């Protein structure tokens, strides 16, 4: 696409047709300005999650959930892939126990290692 990138953004400010992106680097914080359209990726600190309060949880429990079918939304759910075959992985050989290093080296030499 040949668009500018603002990766690991911890703060983004829009200023007209430019974005000011603050990102964390090894030495601290780096502030860059990039023109839009641009590609951004977010750091964990970009957004703070909202926590549900107990009254809202109780309201959500009482609310009816409307059941819909994909056809009601105009969505095609027909399969787009075909499974050709499914096979189990090959069975592994049983391991061997050795008493000491000399026996191990001897078995490895016999196998050609």
Coordinates of N, CA and C in Angstrom, one line a residue:
X1 N 0.8 -1.2 0.0 CA 0.0 0.0 0.0 C 0.9 1.3 0.0
X2 N 2.1 1.1 0.5 CA 3.0 2.3 0.6 C 2.4 3.4 1.4
X3 N 1.8 3.0 2.6 CA 1.3 3.9 3.6 C 2.2 4.0 4.7
X4 N 2.3 5.2 5.4 CA 3.1 5.3 6.6 C 2.5 4.4 7.7
X5 N 3.4 4.0 8.7 CA 3.0 3.1 9.7 C 3.3 3.7 11.1
X6 N 2.4 3.5 12.0 CA 2.6 3.9 13.4 C 2.3 2.6 14.2
X7 N 3.4 1.9 14.6 CA 3.3 0.6 15.2 C 3.5 0.8 16.7
X8 N 2.9 -0.1 17.5 CA 2.9 -0.1 19.0 C 2.5 1.2 19.6
X9 N 1.4 1.8 19.0 CA 1.0 3.1 19.5 C 0.4 3.0 20.9
X10 N 0.8 3.9 21.8 CA 0.3 4.0 23.1 C -0.6 5.2 23.3
X11 N -0.5 6.2 22.3 CA -1.4 7.3 22.3 C -1.4 7.8 20.8
X12 N -2.6 8.2 20.4 CA -2.8 8.7 19.0 C -3.7 9.9 19.1
X13 N -3.2 11.0 18.4 CA -3.9 12.3 18.3 C -4.0 12.6 16.9
X14 N -5.3 12.9 16.4 CA -5.5 13.4 15.1 C -5.4 14.9 15.0
X15 N -4.6 15.3 14.0 CA -4.4 16.8 13.8 C -4.5 17.1 12.3
X16 N -5.8 17.3 12.0 CA -6.1 17.5 10.5 C -5.9 16.3 9.7
X17 N -5.0 16.3 8.8 CA -4.7 15.1 7.9 C -3.5 14.4 8.4
X18 N -3.0 14.7 9.6 CA -1.9 14.0 10.2 C -2.2 13.4 11.5
X19 N -1.5 12.3 11.9 CA -1.6 11.7 13.2 C -0.3 11.9 14.0
X20 N -0.5 12.2 15.2 CA 0.7 12.2 16.1 C 0.6 10.9 17.0
X21 N 1.6 10.1 16.8 CA 1.6 8.7 17.4 C 2.7 8.7 18.4
X22 N 2.4 8.4 19.7 CA 3.4 8.2 20.7 C 3.5 6.7 20.9
X23 N 4.8 6.2 20.8 CA 5.0 4.8 20.9 C 6.2 4.5 21.8
X24 N 6.2 3.4 22.5 CA 7.3 3.0 23.4 C 8.4 2.3 22.7
X25 N 9.6 2.8 22.9 CA 10.8 2.1 22.4 C 11.7 1.8 23.5
X26 N 12.8 1.1 23.2 CA 13.7 0.7 24.3 C 14.2 1.8 25.2
X27 N 14.5 3.0 24.6 CA 15.0 4.1 25.4 C 14.0 5.0 26.0
X28 N 12.7 4.7 25.9 CA 11.7 5.6 26.4 C 10.5 5.7 25.5
X29 N 10.0 6.9 25.2 CA 8.9 7.2 24.4 C 9.3 7.9 23.1
X30 N 8.7 7.6 22.0 CA 9.0 8.2 20.7 C 7.7 8.8 20.2
X31 N 7.8 10.1 19.7 CA 6.6 10.7 19.1 C 6.9 10.9 17.7
X32 N 6.0 10.4 16.8 CA 6.1 10.5 15.4 C 4.9 11.2 14.8
X33 N 5.0 11.9 13.7 CA 3.9 12.4 12.9 C 3.8 11.7 11.6
X34 N 2.7 11.2 11.3 CA 2.5 10.5 10.0 C 1.2 11.1 9.3
X35 N 1.2 11.0 8.0 CA 0.1 11.5 7.2 C -0.9 10.4 7.0
X36 N -2.2 10.7 7.0 CA -3.3 9.7 6.7 C -3.5 9.6 5.2
X37 N -3.8 8.5 4.7 CA -4.1 7.2 5.4 C -2.9 6.6 5.9
X38 N -3.0 5.8 7.0 CA -1.9 5.2 7.6 C -2.3 3.9 8.2
X39 N -1.3 3.1 8.5 CA -1.5 1.8 9.2 C -1.1 1.9 10.6
X40 N -1.9 1.6 11.6 CA -1.6 1.7 13.0 C -1.8 0.3 13.7
X41 N -0.9 0.1 14.6 CA -1.1 -1.1 15.5 C -1.0 -0.6 16.9
X42 N -1.8 -1.2 17.8 CA -1.9 -0.6 19.2 C -1.1 -1.4 20.2
X43 N -0.7 -0.6 21.2 CA 0.0 -1.2 22.4 C -1.1 -1.4 23.4
X44 N -0.8 -2.2 24.4 CA -1.8 -2.5 25.5 C -2.3 -1.2 26.2
X45 N -1.5 -0.2 26.3 CA -1.8 1.0 27.0 C -2.7 2.0 26.2
X46 N -3.0 1.7 25.0 CA -3.8 2.6 24.1 C -5.2 2.7 24.7
X47 N -5.8 1.7 25.2 CA -7.2 1.7 25.6 C -7.3 1.1 27.0
X48 N -8.1 1.8 27.8 CA -8.4 1.3 29.2 C -9.7 0.6 29.1
X49 N -9.8 -0.7 29.6 CA -11.1 -1.4 29.6 C -12.1 -0.8 30.5
X50 N -13.4 -0.9 30.1 CA -14.5 -0.5 31.0 C -14.9 -1.7 31.8
X51 N -15.1 -1.5 33.1 CA -15.5 -2.6 33.9 C -17.0 -2.5 34.2
X52 N -17.7 -3.6 34.1 CA -19.1 -3.6 34.3 C -19.4 -3.4 35.8
X53 N -20.4 -2.6 36.1 CA -20.9 -2.4 37.5 C -21.9 -3.4 37.8
X54 N -22.1 -3.7 39.1 CA -23.1 -4.6 39.5 C -24.5 -4.3 39.1
X55 N -25.0 -3.0 39.1 CA -26.3 -2.7 38.6 C -26.5 -3.0 37.1
X56 N -25.5 -2.7 36.4 CA -25.5 -3.0 34.9 C -25.5 -4.5 34.7
X57 N -24.8 -5.3 35.5 CA -24.8 -6.7 35.3 C -26.2 -7.3 35.6
X58 N -26.9 -6.8 36.6 CA -28.2 -7.2 36.9 C -29.2 -6.8 35.8
X59 N -29.1 -5.6 35.3 CA -29.9 -5.2 34.2 C -29.8 -6.1 32.9
X60 N -28.5 -6.5 32.7 CA -28.2 -7.3 31.5 C -28.8 -8.7 31.7
X61 N -28.9 -9.2 32.9 CA -29.5 -10.5 33.2 C -30.9 -10.6 32.8
X62 N -31.6 -9.5 33.0 CA -33.1 -9.4 32.8 C -33.4 -9.1 31.4
X63 N -32.5 -8.6 30.6 CA -32.8 -8.2 29.2 C -33.0 -9.5 28.3
X64 N -34.0 -9.4 27.4 CA -34.2 -10.5 26.5 C -33.2 -10.5 25.4
X65 N -32.8 -11.7 25.0 CA -31.8 -11.9 23.9 C -32.6 -12.4 22.7
X66 N -32.6 -11.6 21.6 CA -33.4 -11.9 20.4 C -32.6 -12.9 19.6
X67 N -33.2 -14.1 19.3 CA -32.5 -15.1 18.5 C -32.8 -14.9 17.1
X68 N -31.7 -15.0 16.3 CA -31.8 -14.7 14.8 C -31.2 -15.9 14.1
X69 N -31.5 -16.0 12.9 CA -30.9 -17.0 12.0 C -30.0 -16.2 11.0
X70 N -29.0 -16.9 10.5 CA -28.1 -16.1 9.5 C -28.9 -15.6 8.3
X71 N -29.9 -16.3 7.9 CA -30.7 -15.9 6.7 C -31.4 -14.6 7.0
X72 N -31.8 -14.4 8.3 CA -32.5 -13.1 8.7 C -31.6 -11.9 8.4
X73 N -30.3 -12.1 8.5 CA -29.3 -11.1 8.4 C -28.7 -11.0 7.0
X74 N -29.1 -11.9 6.1 CA -28.6 -12.0 4.7 C -27.2 -12.5 4.7
X75 N -26.8 -13.4 5.6 CA -25.5 -14.0 5.6 C -25.5 -15.4 5.0
X76 N -24.5 -15.6 4.1 CA -24.4 -17.0 3.5 C -23.4 -17.8 4.3
X77 N -23.9 -18.9 4.9 CA -23.0 -19.7 5.8 C -22.7 -21.1 5.1
X78 N -22.9 -21.1 3.8 CA -22.5 -22.4 3.1 C -21.0 -22.6 3.2
X79 N -20.6 -23.9 3.3 CA -19.2 -24.1 3.4 C -18.4 -23.7 2.2
X80 N -17.2 -23.1 2.4 CA -16.4 -22.7 1.3 C -15.1 -23.5 1.1
X81 N -15.0 -24.5 2.0 CA -13.8 -25.4 1.9 C -14.3 -26.8 1.9
X82 N -13.5 -27.6 1.3 CA -13.8 -29.0 1.3 C -12.7 -29.8 2.0
X83 N -13.1 -30.7 2.9 CA -12.1 -31.5 3.6 C -11.9 -32.7 2.8
X84 N -10.6 -32.8 2.3 CA -10.2 -33.9 1.4 C -10.0 -35.2 2.2
X85 N -9.2 -35.1 3.3 CA -9.0 -36.3 4.2 C -8.5 -35.8 5.5
X86 N -8.7 -36.7 6.5 CA -8.3 -36.5 7.9 C -7.6 -37.8 8.3
X87 N -6.3 -37.7 8.7 CA -5.6 -38.9 9.1 C -4.9 -38.6 10.4
X88 N -4.8 -39.7 11.2 CA -4.1 -39.7 12.5 C -2.6 -39.6 12.2
X89 N -1.8 -39.0 13.1 CA -0.4 -38.9 12.9 C 0.2 -40.3 13.0
X90 N 1.4 -40.6 12.4 CA 2.0 -41.9 12.6 C 2.3 -42.3 14.0
X91 N 2.2 -43.5 14.4 CA 2.4 -44.0 15.7 C 3.9 -44.0 16.0
X92 N 4.4 -43.4 17.1 CA 5.8 -43.4 17.4 C 6.3 -44.7 18.0
X93 N 7.5 -45.0 17.7 CA 8.1 -46.2 18.3 C 8.3 -46.0 19.8
X94 N 8.3 -47.1 20.5 CA 8.5 -47.1 21.9 C 10.0 -46.7 22.2
X95 N 10.2 -46.0 23.3 CA 11.6 -45.6 23.6 C 12.3 -46.7 24.3
X96 N 13.6 -46.5 24.4 CA 14.5 -47.5 25.1 C 15.2 -46.9 26.3
X97 N 15.3 -47.6 27.3 CA 16.0 -47.1 28.5 C 17.5 -47.6 28.5
X98 N 18.4 -46.8 28.9 CA 19.8 -47.2 29.0 C 20.3 -47.0 30.4
X99 N 21.2 -47.8 30.8 CA 21.7 -47.8 32.2 C 22.8 -46.7 32.4
X100 N 23.6 -46.5 31.4 CA 24.7 -45.6 31.5 C 25.1 -45.0 30.2
X101 N 26.1 -44.1 30.2 CA 26.5 -43.3 29.0 C 27.1 -44.2 28.0
X102 N 27.9 -45.2 28.4 CA 28.5 -46.1 27.4 C 27.5 -46.9 26.6
X103 N 26.4 -47.4 27.3 CA 25.4 -48.1 26.6 C 24.7 -47.2 25.6
X104 N 24.4 -45.9 26.0 CA 23.8 -44.9 25.1 C 24.7 -44.7 23.9
X105 N 26.0 -44.5 24.1 CA 26.9 -44.2 22.9 C 26.9 -45.4 22.0
X106 N 26.9 -46.6 22.6 CA 26.9 -47.9 21.8 C 25.7 -48.0 20.9
X107 N 24.5 -47.7 21.5 CA 23.2 -47.8 20.7 C 23.2 -46.7 19.6
X108 N 23.7 -45.5 19.9 CA 23.8 -44.5 18.9 C 24.7 -44.8 17.8
X109 N 25.8 -45.5 18.1 CA 26.7 -45.9 17.0 C 26.1 -47.0 16.2
X110 N 25.4 -47.9 16.8 CA 24.7 -49.0 16.1 C 23.7 -48.4 15.1
X111 N 23.0 -47.3 15.5 CA 22.0 -46.7 14.6 C 22.6 -45.8 13.5
X112 N 23.9 -45.6 13.6 CA 24.6 -44.8 12.6 C 24.7 -43.3 12.9
X113 N 24.5 -42.9 14.2 CA 24.6 -41.5 14.6 C 26.0 -41.2 15.0

